[in-house]
Amino acid sequence: MRTSSPLVRDLPVLLVAVVWGSSFLAVKQVAEPDTVIAMLVVRFGLVLPVLGLAARRALRGLGPREWLGGGLLGLILGGIFLLETYGAVHTSATNAGLVISLTMIFTPLAESAVARTRLPRAFLSAAALSLLGVALLTGDGGFRAPSGGDLLVVGAAVVRTVHVLTMARMKAVRGTDSLALTWVQLAAATLVFALAAPFAGPSPWSVAASWGPAQWAWLLHLTVFCTLFAFFVQMWAVRATSPSRVSLLLGTEPLWAAVFGITVAGDRFGPLALGGVVLILAGTEWGRRAITPAPVPESAAEPVPESVPESAAESAAEPGQLPQPA
């Protein structure tokens, strides 16, 4: 695939960004405030057997420390799913898709603080621009307090940052097969959802039985495209092209979230809130480019900028080992 045209290599990755952008709209079509956990149980109950079949050989090779480390990461991942999904059902699809993109800002900032290193001024300027955009968007173009749903999605972005840093620094999972590690994390998160389900509204079975064809179509979209398709494309893409190029394409997700939210969900904004949308898109893109190594010929190495901590640059340049939580 390295000898194929750039379009052939880039199109599947761009499609991942598109389906991820649509995931917030899909969540709103399937889940209600009292059925979030039931929906998550059904969604990942469908995902786990497929991933488990693909990862069966790698799973046999995991040791106790890797299972324990993956399980711990899965607990954090479960928190991300809960915050992000509850947030999505309590705010607009556009708000959820744009606010969660703050992860691209929070992660390098947190890594820089932990490693006590300096980030480029361009990145800090981009971070300030993004935060101003979020303030305008969630304040509905004024200075009102963000909604509860917006705050939950901000919390999800913070926990995503914790997940990235924990996975990068946890020695027990270093070198672990990415497919096997993903399965362990998703299994741990799903176990948490299943244990919580009896205390959090209708049972998963009754919720699934109540869905009509449209809701099942959205649920399968989340399962097949936003999770399975996205994960396998990422695994292929990091081998077929450069991590930097993958990052730049996947980084268009907030743009697609805004497109779906405005055109399909019918989200409407005043002039200041719309300006916030533009600032978030511009700030996250500028920030990503400020710390992502520029694409170079495949025969050349990709240097890490001196002022950026290595793991922060890697987290910005490489797609994660997990499918997008939304």
CSV table of C-alpha atoms in Angstrom, one decimal:
chain,number,residue,atom,x,y,z
A,1,MET,CA,0.0,0.0,0.0
A,2,ARG,CA,3.0,2.3,0.4
A,3,THR,CA,3.3,2.4,-3.4
A,4,SER,CA,-0.4,3.2,-4.0
A,5,SER,CA,-1.6,6.7,-4.7
A,6,PRO,CA,-2.0,9.1,-1.7
A,7,LEU,CA,-5.7,9.2,-2.3
A,8,VAL,CA,-6.0,5.5,-1.8
A,9,ARG,CA,-4.1,5.8,1.5
A,10,ASP,CA,-5.8,8.9,2.7
A,11,LEU,CA,-9.4,8.2,1.9
A,12,PRO,CA,-10.1,5.5,4.5
A,13,VAL,CA,-8.5,7.7,7.2
A,14,LEU,CA,-10.6,10.7,6.2
A,15,LEU,CA,-13.7,8.5,6.3
A,16,VAL,CA,-12.8,7.6,9.9
A,17,ALA,CA,-12.8,11.3,10.7
A,18,VAL,CA,-16.1,11.7,9.0
A,19,VAL,CA,-17.8,8.8,10.9
A,20,TRP,CA,-16.3,10.0,14.2
A,21,GLY,CA,-17.8,13.4,13.5
A,22,SER,CA,-21.2,11.8,13.0
A,23,SER,CA,-20.9,9.7,16.2
A,24,PHE,CA,-22.3,12.5,18.5
A,25,LEU,CA,-25.3,12.8,16.3
A,26,ALA,CA,-25.7,9.0,16.3
A,27,VAL,CA,-25.5,8.9,20.1
A,28,LYS,CA,-28.3,11.5,20.4
A,29,GLN,CA,-30.5,9.4,18.1
A,30,VAL,CA,-30.1,6.2,20.1
A,31,ALA,CA,-29.6,7.2,23.8
A,32,GLU,CA,-31.8,9.0,26.2
A,33,PRO,CA,-30.6,10.3,29.6
A,34,ASP,CA,-32.0,7.1,31.3
A,35,THR,CA,-30.8,4.6,28.7
A,36,VAL,CA,-27.1,5.7,28.3
A,37,ILE,CA,-25.6,2.8,30.2
A,38,ALA,CA,-28.0,0.3,28.6
A,39,MET,CA,-27.0,1.6,25.1
A,40,LEU,CA,-23.3,1.2,26.0
A,41,VAL,CA,-23.8,-2.4,27.1
A,42,VAL,CA,-25.5,-3.3,23.8
A,43,ARG,CA,-23.0,-1.4,21.7
A,44,PHE,CA,-19.9,-3.0,23.1
A,45,GLY,CA,-21.6,-6.3,23.6
A,46,LEU,CA,-21.7,-6.4,19.8
A,47,VAL,CA,-18.1,-5.1,19.4
A,48,LEU,CA,-16.3,-7.4,21.8
A,49,PRO,CA,-16.9,-10.7,20.1
A,50,VAL,CA,-15.6,-9.4,16.7
A,51,LEU,CA,-12.5,-7.8,18.2
A,52,GLY,CA,-12.0,-10.8,20.5
A,53,LEU,CA,-12.0,-13.1,17.4
A,54,ALA,CA,-9.4,-11.0,15.7
A,55,ALA,CA,-7.3,-10.7,18.9
A,56,ARG,CA,-7.6,-14.3,20.1
A,57,ARG,CA,-3.9,-15.2,19.5
A,58,ALA,CA,-2.5,-12.0,21.0
A,59,LEU,CA,-4.8,-12.4,24.0
A,60,ARG,CA,-3.3,-15.8,24.8
A,61,GLY,CA,0.1,-14.2,25.0
A,62,LEU,CA,-0.8,-11.6,27.7
A,63,GLY,CA,0.6,-12.0,31.1
A,64,PRO,CA,-1.1,-11.1,34.5
A,65,ARG,CA,0.5,-7.6,34.6
A,66,GLU,CA,-0.8,-6.8,31.1
A,67,TRP,CA,-4.3,-8.0,31.9
A,68,LEU,CA,-4.2,-5.9,35.1
A,69,GLY,CA,-2.8,-2.8,33.4
A,70,GLY,CA,-5.3,-3.1,30.5
A,71,GLY,CA,-8.1,-3.5,33.1
A,72,LEU,CA,-7.0,-0.3,34.9
A,73,LEU,CA,-6.9,1.6,31.6
A,74,GLY,CA,-10.4,0.1,30.8
A,75,LEU,CA,-11.8,1.6,34.0
A,76,ILE,CA,-10.5,5.0,32.9
A,77,LEU,CA,-11.9,4.4,29.4
A,78,GLY,CA,-15.3,3.6,30.9
A,79,GLY,CA,-15.3,6.9,32.6
A,80,ILE,CA,-14.6,8.6,29.3
A,81,PHE,CA,-17.5,6.8,27.6
A,82,LEU,CA,-19.9,7.7,30.5
A,83,LEU,CA,-19.0,11.4,30.6
A,84,GLU,CA,-18.9,11.8,26.9
A,85,THR,CA,-22.2,9.9,26.2
A,86,TYR,CA,-24.1,11.5,29.0
A,87,GLY,CA,-22.7,14.9,27.9
A,88,ALA,CA,-23.8,14.2,24.3
A,89,VAL,CA,-27.4,13.5,25.2
A,90,HIS,CA,-27.5,16.7,27.3
A,91,THR,CA,-26.1,19.1,24.8
A,92,SER,CA,-26.1,19.6,21.0
A,93,ALA,CA,-24.2,17.3,18.7
A,94,THR,CA,-22.1,20.2,17.5
A,95,ASN,CA,-21.2,21.3,21.0
A,96,ALA,CA,-20.2,17.7,22.0
A,97,GLY,CA,-18.1,17.2,18.9
A,98,LEU,CA,-16.3,20.5,19.2
A,99,VAL,CA,-15.8,20.6,23.0
A,100,ILE,CA,-14.3,17.0,23.1
A,101,SER,CA,-11.6,18.2,20.6
A,102,LEU,CA,-10.0,20.1,23.5
A,103,THR,CA,-8.3,16.8,24.2
A,104,MET,CA,-5.8,17.8,21.5
A,105,ILE,CA,-5.0,20.9,23.6
A,106,PHE,CA,-5.2,19.3,27.1
A,107,THR,CA,-2.9,16.4,26.3
A,108,PRO,CA,0.2,18.3,25.3
A,109,LEU,CA,-0.4,20.8,28.1
A,110,ALA,CA,-0.6,18.1,30.7
A,111,GLU,CA,2.4,16.2,29.3
A,112,SER,CA,4.4,19.4,29.3
A,113,ALA,CA,3.5,20.0,32.9
A,114,VAL,CA,4.4,16.5,34.0
A,115,ALA,CA,7.7,16.5,32.1
A,116,ARG,CA,8.5,20.1,33.0
A,117,THR,CA,9.2,21.1,29.4
A,118,ARG,CA,8.2,24.0,27.3
A,119,LEU,CA,5.7,24.0,24.5
A,120,PRO,CA,6.1,26.2,21.4
A,121,ARG,CA,4.5,29.6,21.7
A,122,ALA,CA,2.4,28.9,18.7
A,123,PHE,CA,0.8,26.0,20.5
A,124,LEU,CA,0.0,28.1,23.6
A,125,SER,CA,-1.6,30.7,21.4
A,126,ALA,CA,-3.6,28.0,19.7
A,127,ALA,CA,-4.7,26.7,23.1
A,128,ALA,CA,-5.9,30.1,24.2
A,129,LEU,CA,-7.8,30.5,20.9
A,130,SER,CA,-9.5,27.2,21.4
A,131,LEU,CA,-10.5,27.9,25.0
A,132,LEU,CA,-11.9,31.3,23.9
A,133,GLY,CA,-13.9,29.5,21.2
A,134,VAL,CA,-15.3,27.0,23.8
A,135,ALA,CA,-16.3,29.9,26.1
A,136,LEU,CA,-18.2,31.6,23.2
A,137,LEU,CA,-19.8,28.4,22.1
A,138,THR,CA,-20.9,27.0,25.4
A,139,GLY,CA,-22.0,30.4,26.6
A,140,ASP,CA,-24.3,30.7,23.7
A,141,GLY,CA,-22.4,33.6,22.3
A,142,GLY,CA,-22.5,35.5,25.7
A,143,PHE,CA,-21.1,35.0,29.1
A,144,ARG,CA,-23.6,32.5,30.4
A,145,ALA,CA,-22.4,29.4,32.3
A,146,PRO,CA,-22.0,26.3,30.2
A,147,SER,CA,-24.7,23.7,30.3
A,148,GLY,CA,-24.4,20.5,32.3
A,149,GLY,CA,-23.9,18.5,29.1
A,150,ASP,CA,-21.1,20.8,28.0
A,151,LEU,CA,-19.3,20.4,31.3
A,152,LEU,CA,-19.6,16.6,31.1
A,153,VAL,CA,-17.9,16.7,27.7
A,154,VAL,CA,-15.2,18.9,29.1
A,155,GLY,CA,-14.7,16.3,31.8
A,156,ALA,CA,-14.5,13.6,29.2
A,157,ALA,CA,-11.8,15.6,27.4
A,158,VAL,CA,-9.9,15.8,30.7
A,159,VAL,CA,-10.2,12.1,31.4
A,160,ARG,CA,-9.2,11.3,27.9
A,161,THR,CA,-6.0,13.2,28.6
A,162,VAL,CA,-5.5,11.2,31.8
A,163,HIS,CA,-6.0,8.0,29.7
A,164,VAL,CA,-3.4,9.0,27.1
A,165,LEU,CA,-0.8,9.9,29.7
A,166,THR,CA,-1.4,6.8,31.8
A,167,MET,CA,-1.2,4.5,28.8
A,168,ALA,CA,2.1,6.2,27.7
A,169,ARG,CA,3.7,5.8,31.1
A,170,MET,CA,2.3,2.4,32.3
A,171,LYS,CA,5.2,0.0,32.0
A,172,ALA,CA,3.0,-3.0,32.3
A,173,VAL,CA,1.4,-2.4,28.8
A,174,ARG,CA,4.4,-1.2,26.9
A,175,GLY,CA,5.0,-3.3,23.8
A,176,THR,CA,1.6,-5.0,24.2
A,177,ASP,CA,-0.2,-5.9,21.1
A,178,SER,CA,-2.6,-3.0,20.4
A,179,LEU,CA,-5.5,-5.1,19.3
A,180,ALA,CA,-5.3,-7.3,22.5
A,181,LEU,CA,-4.9,-4.2,24.7
A,182,THR,CA,-7.9,-2.6,23.1
A,183,TRP,CA,-10.0,-5.7,23.7
A,184,VAL,CA,-9.0,-5.9,27.4
A,185,GLN,CA,-9.8,-2.2,27.9
A,186,LEU,CA,-13.2,-2.4,26.2
A,187,ALA,CA,-14.0,-5.6,28.1
A,188,ALA,CA,-13.2,-3.9,31.4
A,189,ALA,CA,-15.3,-0.8,30.5
A,190,THR,CA,-18.2,-3.0,29.4
A,191,LEU,CA,-18.1,-5.0,32.6
A,192,VAL,CA,-18.5,-1.8,34.5
A,193,PHE,CA,-21.4,-0.8,32.4
A,194,ALA,CA,-23.0,-4.2,32.8
A,195,LEU,CA,-22.6,-4.1,36.6
A,196,ALA,CA,-24.1,-0.6,36.8
A,197,ALA,CA,-27.0,-1.3,34.4
A,198,PRO,CA,-29.4,-2.8,37.0
A,199,PHE,CA,-29.2,0.5,39.0
A,200,ALA,CA,-29.3,2.9,36.0
A,201,GLY,CA,-32.6,2.7,34.3
A,202,PRO,CA,-34.2,0.1,32.0
A,203,SER,CA,-32.2,-3.1,31.3
A,204,PRO,CA,-30.2,-3.3,28.1
A,205,TRP,CA,-32.5,-6.1,26.8
A,206,SER,CA,-35.6,-4.0,27.2
A,207,VAL,CA,-34.0,-1.0,25.7
A,208,ALA,CA,-32.8,-3.0,22.7
A,209,ALA,CA,-36.2,-4.5,22.3
A,210,SER,CA,-37.8,-1.0,22.3
A,211,TRP,CA,-35.6,0.3,19.4
A,212,GLY,CA,-37.1,0.7,16.0
A,213,PRO,CA,-35.3,0.2,12.7
A,214,ALA,CA,-33.9,3.8,12.7
A,215,GLN,CA,-32.4,3.4,16.2
A,216,TRP,CA,-30.9,0.1,15.3
A,217,ALA,CA,-29.4,1.6,12.2
A,218,TRP,CA,-27.7,4.3,14.3
A,219,LEU,CA,-26.5,1.8,16.8
A,220,LEU,CA,-24.9,-0.4,14.1
A,221,HIS,CA,-23.4,2.8,12.7
A,222,LEU,CA,-21.7,3.4,16.1
A,223,THR,CA,-20.7,-0.3,16.3
A,224,VAL,CA,-19.5,-1.1,12.8
A,225,PHE,CA,-18.2,2.2,11.5
A,226,CYS,CA,-17.3,4.4,14.5
A,227,THR,CA,-15.7,1.5,16.4
A,228,LEU,CA,-14.7,-1.5,14.3
A,229,PHE,CA,-14.0,0.2,11.0
A,230,ALA,CA,-12.2,3.1,12.7
A,231,PHE,CA,-9.9,0.8,14.7
A,232,PHE,CA,-8.9,-1.4,11.9
A,233,VAL,CA,-8.3,1.5,9.5
A,234,GLN,CA,-6.0,3.1,12.2
A,235,MET,CA,-4.0,-0.1,12.5
A,236,TRP,CA,-3.6,-0.3,8.7
A,237,ALA,CA,-2.9,3.5,8.3
A,238,VAL,CA,0.1,3.7,10.6
A,239,ARG,CA,1.8,1.1,8.5
A,240,ALA,CA,0.7,2.4,5.1
A,241,THR,CA,1.4,6.1,5.7
A,242,SER,CA,3.1,8.4,8.2
A,243,PRO,CA,1.7,9.0,11.7
A,244,SER,CA,1.8,12.7,11.1
A,245,ARG,CA,-0.4,12.4,8.0
A,246,VAL,CA,-2.8,10.2,9.8
A,247,SER,CA,-3.0,12.7,12.6
A,248,LEU,CA,-3.7,15.6,10.3
A,249,LEU,CA,-6.6,13.7,8.6
A,250,LEU,CA,-8.1,12.4,11.8
A,251,GLY,CA,-7.8,15.9,13.2
A,252,THR,CA,-10.6,17.0,10.9
A,253,GLU,CA,-13.1,15.2,13.1
A,254,PRO,CA,-14.4,18.4,14.8
A,255,LEU,CA,-15.1,19.9,11.4
A,256,TRP,CA,-17.2,17.0,10.5
A,257,ALA,CA,-19.0,17.1,13.9
A,258,ALA,CA,-19.9,20.7,13.2
A,259,VAL,CA,-21.1,19.8,9.6
A,260,PHE,CA,-23.3,17.0,10.9
A,261,GLY,CA,-24.6,19.0,13.8
A,262,ILE,CA,-25.6,22.0,11.7
A,263,THR,CA,-26.8,20.3,8.6
A,264,VAL,CA,-28.4,17.1,9.9
A,265,ALA,CA,-29.2,17.8,13.6
A,266,GLY,CA,-30.3,21.3,12.8
A,267,ASP,CA,-28.1,23.0,15.5
A,268,ARG,CA,-28.3,26.8,15.2
A,269,PHE,CA,-26.0,29.4,16.7
A,270,GLY,CA,-25.9,33.2,17.1
A,271,PRO,CA,-23.1,35.2,15.6
A,272,LEU,CA,-20.8,35.0,18.6
A,273,ALA,CA,-21.4,31.3,19.2
A,274,LEU,CA,-20.7,30.7,15.5
A,275,GLY,CA,-17.5,32.6,15.9
A,276,GLY,CA,-16.7,30.2,18.8
A,277,VAL,CA,-17.1,27.3,16.4
A,278,VAL,CA,-14.6,28.9,14.0
A,279,LEU,CA,-12.1,29.6,16.8
A,280,ILE,CA,-12.3,26.0,18.1
A,281,LEU,CA,-11.7,24.6,14.6
A,282,ALA,CA,-8.9,27.0,13.9
A,283,GLY,CA,-7.3,26.7,17.3
A,284,THR,CA,-7.2,22.9,17.5
A,285,GLU,CA,-5.9,22.6,13.9
A,286,TRP,CA,-3.2,25.2,14.6
A,287,GLY,CA,-2.3,23.6,17.9
A,288,ARG,CA,-2.0,20.1,16.3
A,289,ARG,CA,0.2,21.4,13.5
A,290,ALA,CA,2.4,23.3,16.0
A,291,ILE,CA,3.4,20.0,17.7
A,292,THR,CA,3.0,17.5,14.9
A,293,PRO,CA,6.2,16.8,12.9
A,294,ALA,CA,5.8,17.9,9.3
A,295,PRO,CA,5.4,15.0,6.9
A,296,VAL,CA,8.7,14.0,5.3
A,297,PRO,CA,9.7,11.5,2.6
A,298,GLU,CA,9.2,7.9,3.9
A,299,SER,CA,13.0,7.3,3.7
A,300,ALA,CA,13.6,10.1,6.2
A,301,ALA,CA,13.1,10.1,9.9
A,302,GLU,CA,10.5,12.3,11.5
A,303,PRO,CA,12.1,14.4,14.2
A,304,VAL,CA,10.4,15.5,17.4
A,305,PRO,CA,10.6,19.3,18.0
A,306,GLU,CA,13.1,20.1,20.7
A,307,SER,CA,10.7,22.1,22.8
A,308,VAL,CA,8.0,19.5,22.8
A,309,PRO,CA,8.1,16.4,25.2
A,310,GLU,CA,8.5,13.3,23.0
A,311,SER,CA,5.5,11.5,24.3
A,312,ALA,CA,3.3,14.6,23.8
A,313,ALA,CA,4.5,14.8,20.2
A,314,GLU,CA,3.7,11.1,19.7
A,315,SER,CA,0.3,11.4,21.2
A,316,ALA,CA,-0.5,14.2,18.8
A,317,ALA,CA,1.1,12.5,15.8
A,318,GLU,CA,-0.2,8.9,16.2
A,319,PRO,CA,-3.8,7.7,16.3
A,320,GLY,CA,-4.7,6.1,19.6
A,321,GLN,CA,-4.8,2.4,20.2
A,322,LEU,CA,-8.6,2.7,20.9
A,323,PRO,CA,-11.6,3.6,18.8
A,324,GLN,CA,-13.1,7.0,19.4
A,325,PRO,CA,-15.1,6.9,22.6
A,326,ALA,CA,-18.1,8.8,21.4
